Amino acid sequence: MTGHPVYQNLKLESYIGTPIFVHGKVYGTLNFSSTQVKSSDFEPHEQEIIELMAQSIGRFIAAHQTEMERQRVENELRRQHRRSQLFAEITLKIRQSLQLEEILHTTVTEVQKFLQADRVVVFQLRFDGSGTVVKEAVVPPSPVIQGQEIIDPCFQQEYLEQYLQGRIGAIADVEKANVQPCYLNMLQQLSVRANLVVPILQKQELWGLLIVHQCSSPRQWTSFETQLLQQIADQIGIALAQAQLLERETRQRQELARSNVELQQFAYIASHDLQEPLRKIQAFGDRLKVKFSEVLTDQGLDYLERMQNAAGRMQVLINDLLSLSRVTTKTQPFIPVNLTLVVQDVLSDLEISIQETGAQVEVENLPIVEADPVQMRQLLQNLIGNALKFHNSQVQPVVKIYGQLPMALELPAPSFDHQEQLPRDITNNEEFCQILVKDNGIGFEEKYLDRIFNAFQRLHGRSVYPGTGIGLAICRKIVERHSGSITATSTPDQGATFMITLPLKQHQGDSAK
């Protein structure tokens, strides 16, 4: 054979071959050759056999490549699934708490456990590039560095900007890596042979770094590990924002609660201290009227009368302020309270008002609840008293006090048809109950619903309906202290229904509210 240099180099004298195609492309050749001269030319059937063999080999190689690709895809899918599963597990554990300390502890512990790293730390940065190791999970004998202040002379503004843009730092072997001497020296002081660093961003700001150290030996970081760490760092950023928001809200609630307590204490003390000078005004006013009424002019008597009326209104106002402050400052433990008995006592106290108005009062189906008995009495007395006070003079006043189960809360309240049956079988098997006080009085426009439960809010003049406008505010505070709610429905000149929802049993410690 002559011609091709390969043939000459191999000293080939005879050759027959054909290309092998795999997926439509030439993969190689199938050939038979010899250094001996063939006595005759190759027959066509010999060429056909070689071509068939090449086709079979091509199909086999193609099938093998397809299988290898399938296995590669399956392995990649398994890795992705494992990463997603691990990410979900760690994220769930991180989100189980909104406490910053617990979030960071969970993060470093779970990452160290999965990556089998010698150390995992959360490094909180300051604006100058220095920072503190705020949380660490470390395996002995690697040294503990939690709490250390670290100043990296190499970590300057350019690196801060790079990490802010999402830079990931990965070093497989610090002794072979091309790093600045100052950075290498710091890593060696921490006994680090390999490290992986990803940024923790919070609201587009670089909060810190999530760092994995291998101290015992070099380590080649995989894309799987890098992506997982980056995803976890993103979740830390979200959790940090939520934790800080919760911390801020908690602090605001505590400050508000403290302010409310101080305000309530002030109201109680101020109201209490006003009692004595007011009593003197009333006492001296009474003496003036008794001893000097004959020598006072009509104008003087008018002034004296106005003074006594104002003092009387002030006394009522002080008493109501004291009642409002006592809702939270002078409380009693929660005990089982039979509301039917409470209403009976209230009706006994209101007997004169009931007789004067000619009211018909109906009581049905009230439950037993865990509550402060004194406050339950005050609550119902205020509501029933209002129903009597704001009666419609054109019709006989009718007041209904009844309870119903949660399953019946959507049912319409009973009308004043005496034949109508009210809900029964209120039992303590239900978590909540509802107490309703319904009247056929003057009612009010529901656009004022939010207003009527605020202190000193009145919808009618004092000359027509006496009072200070504190009664419903007291009701609301009592209900809130019992972890309940109060609302009302009304139509002018057709009456009003006040609805109180209370838990049948209070949670342990609620009585301290």
Coordinates of C-alpha atoms in Angstrom, one line a residue:
M1 CA 0.0 0.0 0.0
T2 CA 1.2 3.5 -0.7
G3 CA -0.1 7.0 -0.3
H4 CA -1.1 7.8 3.3
P5 CA 1.8 8.4 5.7
V6 CA 0.0 6.3 8.4
Y7 CA 0.0 3.3 6.1
Q8 CA 3.7 3.8 5.4
N9 CA 4.6 4.2 9.1
L10 CA 2.7 1.1 10.0
K11 CA 4.0 -0.7 7.0
L12 CA 0.5 -1.8 5.9
E13 CA 0.1 -3.7 2.7
S14 CA -3.6 -4.4 2.8
Y15 CA -6.6 -2.5 4.4
I16 CA -10.4 -2.4 4.4
G17 CA -12.4 -0.1 6.6
T18 CA -15.6 2.0 7.0
P19 CA -16.7 4.9 9.2
I20 CA -18.7 4.3 12.4
F21 CA -21.6 6.8 12.8
V22 CA -23.1 7.7 16.2
H23 CA -26.1 10.0 16.2
G24 CA -25.4 11.0 12.6
K25 CA -21.8 12.0 13.3
V26 CA -18.5 10.1 12.5
Y27 CA -17.4 8.6 15.8
G28 CA -14.4 6.5 14.3
T29 CA -13.6 3.8 11.8
L30 CA -13.8 0.0 11.8
N31 CA -10.9 -1.4 9.8
F32 CA -9.0 -4.5 9.1
S33 CA -5.4 -4.2 7.9
S34 CA -2.3 -6.4 7.5
T35 CA 1.4 -6.0 6.7
Q36 CA 1.0 -8.8 4.2
V37 CA 0.0 -8.3 0.7
K38 CA -3.5 -9.6 -0.1
S39 CA -3.5 -12.0 -3.1
S40 CA -6.8 -10.6 -4.4
D41 CA -9.1 -7.6 -4.0
F42 CA -11.7 -7.5 -1.3
E43 CA -15.0 -8.9 -2.4
P44 CA -18.2 -6.7 -2.2
H45 CA -19.7 -9.0 0.4
E46 CA -16.7 -8.5 2.6
Q47 CA -17.2 -4.7 2.4
E48 CA -20.9 -5.3 3.3
I49 CA -20.0 -7.3 6.3
I50 CA -17.7 -4.6 7.6
E51 CA -20.4 -1.9 7.0
L52 CA -22.9 -4.0 9.0
M53 CA -20.5 -4.5 11.8
A54 CA -19.8 -0.7 11.9
Q55 CA -23.5 0.0 12.0
S56 CA -23.9 -2.4 14.9
I57 CA -21.0 -0.9 16.7
G58 CA -22.4 2.6 16.1
R59 CA -25.8 1.6 17.5
F60 CA -24.2 0.0 20.5
I61 CA -22.1 3.1 21.2
A62 CA -25.2 5.4 20.7
A63 CA -27.2 3.2 23.1
H64 CA -24.4 3.3 25.6
Q65 CA -24.1 7.1 25.3
T66 CA -27.8 7.5 25.7
E67 CA -27.7 5.3 28.8
M68 CA -24.8 7.2 30.3
E69 CA -26.6 10.5 29.6
R70 CA -29.8 9.1 31.2
Q71 CA -27.8 8.1 34.3
R72 CA -26.1 11.5 34.4
V73 CA -29.5 13.3 34.2
E74 CA -30.9 11.0 36.9
N75 CA -27.9 11.6 39.1
E76 CA -28.2 15.3 38.6
L77 CA -32.0 15.2 39.3
R78 CA -31.2 13.2 42.5
R79 CA -28.6 15.8 43.5
Q80 CA -31.1 18.6 42.8
H81 CA -33.8 16.7 44.7
R82 CA -31.4 16.1 47.6
R83 CA -30.4 19.7 47.6
S84 CA -34.0 20.9 47.5
Q85 CA -34.9 18.4 50.2
L86 CA -32.0 19.5 52.4
F87 CA -32.7 23.1 51.7
A88 CA -36.4 22.6 52.6
E89 CA -35.4 20.8 55.9
I90 CA -32.9 23.5 56.9
T91 CA -35.3 26.3 55.9
L92 CA -38.1 24.8 57.9
K93 CA -35.9 24.6 61.0
I94 CA -34.7 28.1 60.5
R95 CA -38.3 29.4 60.1
Q96 CA -39.6 27.5 63.2
S97 CA -38.3 30.4 65.2
L98 CA -38.2 34.2 64.8
Q99 CA -35.6 34.6 67.5
L100 CA -32.3 35.7 65.9
E101 CA -30.1 33.7 68.2
E102 CA -32.0 30.5 67.5
I103 CA -32.1 31.1 63.7
L104 CA -28.3 31.5 63.5
H105 CA -27.7 28.5 65.9
T106 CA -29.9 26.3 63.7
T107 CA -28.2 27.4 60.5
V108 CA -24.6 26.7 61.5
T109 CA -25.5 23.4 63.2
E110 CA -27.5 22.0 60.3
V111 CA -25.0 23.1 57.7
Q112 CA -22.0 21.7 59.6
K113 CA -23.9 18.4 60.1
F114 CA -24.7 18.1 56.4
L115 CA -21.4 19.2 54.9
Q116 CA -19.4 17.4 57.5
A117 CA -17.2 20.5 57.8
D118 CA -14.8 21.3 60.6
R119 CA -16.3 24.7 61.2
V120 CA -19.3 26.7 60.1
V121 CA -19.7 30.4 61.2
V122 CA -21.9 33.3 60.8
F123 CA -19.8 36.5 60.5
Q124 CA -21.6 39.8 61.1
L125 CA -19.9 42.6 59.3
R126 CA -19.4 46.3 60.1
F127 CA -19.1 49.0 57.6
D128 CA -15.3 49.0 57.7
G129 CA -15.0 45.4 56.8
S130 CA -14.3 44.2 60.4
G131 CA -16.8 42.1 62.2
T132 CA -17.6 39.5 64.8
V133 CA -18.2 35.7 64.7
V134 CA -21.7 35.8 66.1
K135 CA -22.4 32.0 65.8
E136 CA -20.3 28.9 65.3
A137 CA -20.6 25.2 65.0
V138 CA -17.1 23.6 65.3
V139 CA -15.7 20.1 65.6
P140 CA -12.7 19.5 67.8
P141 CA -9.7 19.8 67.6
S142 CA -10.4 22.9 65.5
P143 CA -10.2 26.0 67.7
V144 CA -13.3 27.8 68.8
I145 CA -13.6 31.4 67.4
Q146 CA -17.2 32.4 68.3
G147 CA -17.2 35.9 69.8
Q148 CA -13.9 36.8 68.2
E149 CA -13.5 40.3 66.7
I150 CA -11.8 39.8 63.3
I151 CA -10.1 42.5 61.4
D152 CA -9.0 41.4 58.0
P153 CA -6.6 43.9 56.5
C154 CA -7.3 42.5 53.0
F155 CA -11.0 42.8 53.3
Q156 CA -11.4 46.3 52.0
Q157 CA -14.1 48.2 50.3
E158 CA -13.7 46.4 46.9
Y159 CA -14.4 43.1 48.5
L160 CA -17.4 44.5 50.4
E161 CA -18.8 45.6 47.0
Q162 CA -18.0 42.2 45.4
Y163 CA -19.8 40.3 48.1
L164 CA -22.7 42.8 48.0
Q165 CA -23.0 41.9 44.3
G166 CA -23.2 38.2 45.2
R167 CA -19.5 37.1 45.1
I168 CA -18.8 33.6 46.3
G169 CA -15.3 32.8 47.7
A170 CA -14.1 29.2 47.4
I171 CA -10.6 28.0 48.2
A172 CA -9.8 24.3 48.0
D173 CA -6.3 24.6 49.5
V174 CA -5.1 27.8 51.1
E175 CA -1.5 26.7 50.7
K176 CA -1.8 26.4 47.0
A177 CA -4.3 29.2 46.4
N178 CA -3.3 32.6 44.9
V179 CA -4.3 34.8 47.8
Q180 CA -2.8 37.8 49.4
P181 CA -0.3 37.1 52.2
C182 CA -2.4 39.0 54.8
Y183 CA -5.4 36.9 54.0
L184 CA -3.4 33.7 54.0
N185 CA -1.9 34.6 57.4
M186 CA -5.3 35.1 58.9
L187 CA -6.6 31.8 57.6
Q188 CA -3.6 30.0 58.9
Q189 CA -4.1 31.6 62.3
L190 CA -7.6 30.1 62.3
S191 CA -6.2 26.7 61.2
V192 CA -8.1 26.8 57.9
R193 CA -7.0 24.6 55.0
A194 CA -10.1 25.2 52.8
N195 CA -13.0 27.6 53.0
L196 CA -16.3 28.5 51.3
V197 CA -17.8 32.0 51.8
V198 CA -21.2 33.3 50.7
P199 CA -22.8 36.7 51.4
I200 CA -25.8 37.2 53.7
L201 CA -27.8 40.1 52.3
Q202 CA -30.6 41.9 54.1
K203 CA -32.7 44.5 52.2
Q204 CA -30.0 44.9 49.6
E205 CA -27.3 45.5 52.2
L206 CA -24.4 43.2 53.2
W207 CA -25.3 42.0 56.7
G208 CA -22.5 39.4 57.0
L209 CA -21.1 36.1 55.6
L210 CA -21.9 32.5 56.0
I211 CA -18.5 30.7 56.0
V212 CA -17.6 27.0 55.9
H213 CA -14.0 26.0 57.1
Q214 CA -12.2 22.7 56.5
C215 CA -9.3 22.6 58.9
S216 CA -8.1 19.0 58.8
S217 CA -7.3 18.9 55.0
P218 CA -7.9 20.6 51.7
R219 CA -11.3 20.2 50.2
Q220 CA -12.7 20.6 46.7
W221 CA -16.0 22.4 47.0
T222 CA -18.7 21.1 44.6
S223 CA -21.3 23.2 42.8
F224 CA -24.0 21.4 44.8
E225 CA -22.4 22.6 48.1
T226 CA -21.9 26.1 46.8
Q227 CA -25.5 26.4 45.5
L228 CA -26.9 25.0 48.7
L229 CA -24.9 27.4 50.9
Q230 CA -26.0 30.3 48.8
Q231 CA -29.7 29.4 49.1
I232 CA -29.4 29.0 52.8
A233 CA -27.7 32.4 53.1
D234 CA -30.6 33.9 51.2
Q235 CA -33.0 32.3 53.7
I236 CA -31.0 33.7 56.6
G237 CA -31.4 37.2 55.1
I238 CA -35.2 36.8 54.9
A239 CA -35.3 35.3 58.4
L240 CA -33.1 38.1 59.8
A241 CA -35.5 40.7 58.4
Q242 CA -38.5 38.9 59.9
A243 CA -36.8 38.4 63.2
Q244 CA -35.8 42.1 63.4
L245 CA -39.4 43.1 62.5
L246 CA -40.8 40.9 65.2
E247 CA -38.2 42.2 67.7
R248 CA -39.2 45.8 66.8
E249 CA -42.9 45.0 67.1
T250 CA -42.4 43.2 70.4
R251 CA -40.5 46.1 71.8
Q252 CA -43.2 48.5 70.6
R253 CA -45.9 46.3 72.2
Q254 CA -43.9 46.2 75.5
E255 CA -43.5 49.9 75.4
L256 CA -47.2 50.4 74.7
A257 CA -48.2 47.9 77.4
R258 CA -45.9 49.8 79.9
S259 CA -47.4 53.1 78.8
N260 CA -50.9 51.7 79.2
V261 CA -50.1 50.4 82.7
E262 CA -48.6 53.8 83.7
L263 CA -51.6 55.6 82.2
Q264 CA -54.0 53.3 84.1
Q265 CA -52.1 53.8 87.3
F266 CA -52.0 57.5 86.7
A267 CA -55.8 57.6 86.1
Y268 CA -56.4 55.6 89.2
I269 CA -54.2 57.7 91.4
A270 CA -55.4 61.0 89.9
S271 CA -59.0 60.0 90.3
H272 CA -58.4 58.8 93.8
D273 CA -56.6 62.0 94.7
L274 CA -59.4 64.2 93.3
Q275 CA -61.9 62.6 95.6
E276 CA -60.9 64.5 98.7
P277 CA -61.0 68.1 97.3
L278 CA -64.2 67.2 95.6
R279 CA -65.8 66.0 98.8
K280 CA -64.8 69.3 100.4
I281 CA -66.4 71.3 97.6
Q282 CA -69.6 69.2 98.0
A283 CA -69.5 69.5 101.8
F284 CA -69.0 73.3 101.9
G285 CA -71.6 73.7 99.2
D286 CA -74.1 71.8 101.3
R287 CA -73.2 74.0 104.3
L288 CA -73.6 77.2 102.3
K289 CA -77.0 76.0 101.2
V290 CA -78.2 75.1 104.7
K291 CA -76.8 78.0 106.6
F292 CA -76.8 80.9 104.2
S293 CA -79.6 80.2 101.7
E294 CA -81.8 82.8 103.3
V295 CA -79.2 85.6 102.9
L296 CA -78.1 84.6 99.4
T297 CA -79.6 86.4 96.4
D298 CA -81.4 84.5 93.7
Q299 CA -78.2 84.8 91.6
G300 CA -76.1 83.5 94.5
L301 CA -78.5 80.5 94.9
D302 CA -78.2 79.9 91.1
Y303 CA -74.4 79.9 91.3
L304 CA -74.5 77.5 94.3
E305 CA -76.9 75.2 92.5
R306 CA -74.7 75.2 89.4
M307 CA -71.6 74.5 91.6
Q308 CA -73.3 71.5 93.3
N309 CA -74.5 70.1 90.0
A310 CA -71.0 70.4 88.5
A311 CA -69.5 68.7 91.6
G312 CA -72.1 65.9 91.3
R313 CA -71.1 65.4 87.6
M314 CA -67.5 65.4 88.6
Q315 CA -68.1 62.8 91.2
V316 CA -69.8 60.5 88.6
L317 CA -66.9 61.1 86.2
I318 CA -64.3 60.3 88.8
N319 CA -66.1 57.1 89.8
D320 CA -66.3 56.0 86.2
L321 CA -62.6 56.8 85.7
L322 CA -61.8 54.7 88.7
S323 CA -64.0 51.9 87.3
L324 CA -62.1 52.1 84.0
S325 CA -58.7 51.9 85.6
R326 CA -59.7 49.1 88.0
V327 CA -60.5 46.8 85.0
T328 CA -56.7 46.1 84.7
T329 CA -55.3 47.3 88.0
K330 CA -57.8 45.9 90.5
T331 CA -58.6 42.4 89.2
Q332 CA -59.6 39.1 90.7
P333 CA -58.7 35.6 89.5
F334 CA -60.8 33.8 86.9
I335 CA -63.3 31.3 88.4
P336 CA -66.4 29.6 87.0
V337 CA -69.2 32.2 86.9
N338 CA -72.8 31.4 86.4
L339 CA -74.0 34.4 84.3
T340 CA -77.6 33.6 85.0
L341 CA -77.0 34.3 88.7
V342 CA -75.0 37.4 87.8
V343 CA -77.9 38.8 85.7
Q344 CA -80.3 38.1 88.5
D345 CA -78.2 40.2 90.9
V346 CA -77.9 43.0 88.3
L347 CA -81.7 43.0 87.8
S348 CA -82.1 43.3 91.5
D349 CA -79.9 46.3 91.6
L350 CA -81.8 47.9 88.7
E351 CA -85.2 47.1 90.1
I352 CA -86.2 50.8 90.5
S353 CA -85.1 51.7 86.9
I354 CA -87.1 48.7 85.6
Q355 CA -90.2 49.8 87.5
E356 CA -89.9 53.4 86.4
T357 CA -89.5 52.5 82.8
G358 CA -92.1 49.7 82.9
A359 CA -89.6 47.5 81.1
Q360 CA -90.0 43.8 80.5
V361 CA -86.7 41.9 81.0
E362 CA -86.3 38.3 79.7
V363 CA -83.3 36.1 80.6
E364 CA -82.6 32.8 78.9
N365 CA -79.9 30.3 78.3
L366 CA -76.8 32.0 79.8
P367 CA -73.7 29.8 80.1
I368 CA -71.1 29.3 82.9
V369 CA -67.8 30.9 82.0
E370 CA -64.4 31.3 83.6
A371 CA -64.2 34.9 84.4
D372 CA -63.7 37.7 87.0
P373 CA -67.1 37.7 88.7
V374 CA -67.0 41.3 89.7
Q375 CA -66.2 42.4 86.2
M376 CA -68.9 40.2 84.7
R377 CA -71.4 41.9 86.9
Q378 CA -70.1 45.3 85.9
L379 CA -70.2 44.4 82.2
L380 CA -73.8 43.2 82.3
Q381 CA -74.9 46.0 84.6
N382 CA -73.6 48.6 82.1
L383 CA -75.2 46.9 79.1
I384 CA -78.6 46.3 80.8
G385 CA -78.5 49.8 82.3
N386 CA -77.9 51.3 78.9
A387 CA -80.8 49.3 77.4
L388 CA -83.1 50.7 80.1
K389 CA -81.7 54.3 79.8
F390 CA -82.0 54.5 76.0
H391 CA -85.5 53.2 75.8
N392 CA -88.1 54.3 73.3
S393 CA -90.8 56.2 75.1
Q394 CA -93.4 55.3 72.5
V395 CA -93.3 51.6 73.2
Q396 CA -92.9 49.3 76.3
P397 CA -89.2 48.7 76.8
V398 CA -88.2 45.0 76.3
V399 CA -84.7 43.8 77.1
K400 CA -83.6 40.2 76.3
I401 CA -80.4 38.7 77.7
Y402 CA -79.5 35.3 76.3
G403 CA -76.6 33.1 75.1
Q404 CA -75.9 30.9 72.2
L405 CA -73.3 28.4 70.9
P406 CA -70.7 29.2 68.2
M407 CA -72.7 26.9 65.8
A408 CA -75.6 29.3 66.2
L409 CA -73.7 32.5 65.9
E410 CA -74.8 33.1 62.3
L411 CA -78.5 32.6 63.2
P412 CA -80.6 35.8 63.3
A413 CA -81.2 37.2 66.8
P414 CA -84.7 36.6 68.1
S415 CA -87.4 39.1 67.5
F416 CA -89.7 40.4 70.2
D417 CA -92.3 37.8 69.3
H418 CA -92.9 36.1 72.7
Q419 CA -93.7 32.8 71.0
E420 CA -90.2 32.5 69.4
Q421 CA -87.9 29.9 70.9
L422 CA -84.4 31.0 71.9
P423 CA -81.3 28.7 71.4
R424 CA -80.8 26.2 74.2
D425 CA -78.3 23.6 75.3
I426 CA -75.3 25.9 75.9
T427 CA -72.6 23.7 77.3
N428 CA -69.0 24.0 78.3
N429 CA -68.0 21.5 75.6
E430 CA -67.7 24.5 73.2
E431 CA -64.6 26.7 73.2
F432 CA -66.5 30.0 72.9
C433 CA -70.0 31.3 73.7
Q434 CA -71.9 34.4 72.9
I435 CA -73.9 36.6 75.2
L436 CA -76.4 39.0 73.7
V437 CA -78.2 42.0 75.2
K438 CA -81.1 43.0 72.9
D439 CA -83.4 46.0 73.3
N440 CA -86.1 47.8 71.4
G441 CA -84.9 51.2 72.3
I442 CA -83.8 54.3 70.4
G443 CA -80.9 52.5 68.8
F444 CA -78.1 54.3 66.9
E445 CA -76.6 54.6 63.4
E446 CA -74.0 51.9 62.9
K447 CA -71.6 54.3 61.4
Y448 CA -70.9 55.3 65.0
L449 CA -70.1 51.7 66.1
D450 CA -66.4 52.2 66.6
R451 CA -66.9 55.5 68.4
I452 CA -69.3 54.3 71.1
F453 CA -66.7 51.9 72.6
N454 CA -64.2 54.8 73.2
A455 CA -64.1 56.7 76.5
F456 CA -66.0 60.0 76.7
Q457 CA -67.9 59.4 73.5
R458 CA -71.5 60.3 73.5
L459 CA -74.2 60.2 70.8
H460 CA -76.8 62.1 72.8
G461 CA -76.8 65.2 74.9
R462 CA -76.2 65.0 78.6
S463 CA -79.4 66.9 79.4
V464 CA -81.4 64.2 77.7
Y465 CA -79.5 61.0 78.7
P466 CA -77.2 61.5 81.7
G467 CA -73.8 59.8 81.9
T468 CA -70.1 60.3 81.2
G469 CA -69.6 58.2 78.1
I470 CA -67.3 55.7 79.8
G471 CA -69.6 52.8 80.3
L472 CA -69.1 51.0 77.0
A473 CA -65.4 51.7 77.1
I474 CA -65.3 49.8 80.5
C475 CA -67.3 47.0 78.8
R476 CA -64.8 46.8 76.0
K477 CA -61.8 46.6 78.4
I478 CA -63.5 44.0 80.5
V479 CA -64.2 41.8 77.4
E480 CA -60.6 42.3 76.1
R481 CA -59.2 41.3 79.4
H482 CA -61.2 38.0 79.1
S483 CA -59.8 37.4 75.6
G484 CA -63.1 38.1 74.0
S485 CA -64.7 40.7 71.7
I486 CA -67.7 43.0 71.8
T487 CA -69.7 44.5 69.0
A488 CA -73.2 45.7 68.2
T489 CA -75.9 46.0 65.6
S490 CA -78.5 48.7 65.6
T491 CA -81.1 50.6 63.6
P492 CA -82.3 54.0 64.8
D493 CA -85.7 53.8 66.6
Q494 CA -85.7 50.0 66.3
G495 CA -83.3 49.0 69.1
A496 CA -79.8 47.6 69.4
T497 CA -78.2 44.3 70.1
F498 CA -74.8 44.1 71.9
M499 CA -72.9 40.8 71.2
I500 CA -70.2 39.6 73.5
T501 CA -68.0 36.6 72.5
L502 CA -66.1 35.0 75.4
P503 CA -64.1 31.8 75.8
L504 CA -65.7 29.4 78.1
K505 CA -62.4 28.6 79.6
Q506 CA -59.5 30.9 80.1
H507 CA -55.9 30.0 79.3
Q508 CA -53.6 29.6 82.2
G509 CA -52.2 32.9 83.2
D510 CA -54.8 35.0 81.5
S511 CA -56.1 36.3 84.8
A512 CA -52.9 38.2 85.2
K513 CA -53.7 40.4 82.2

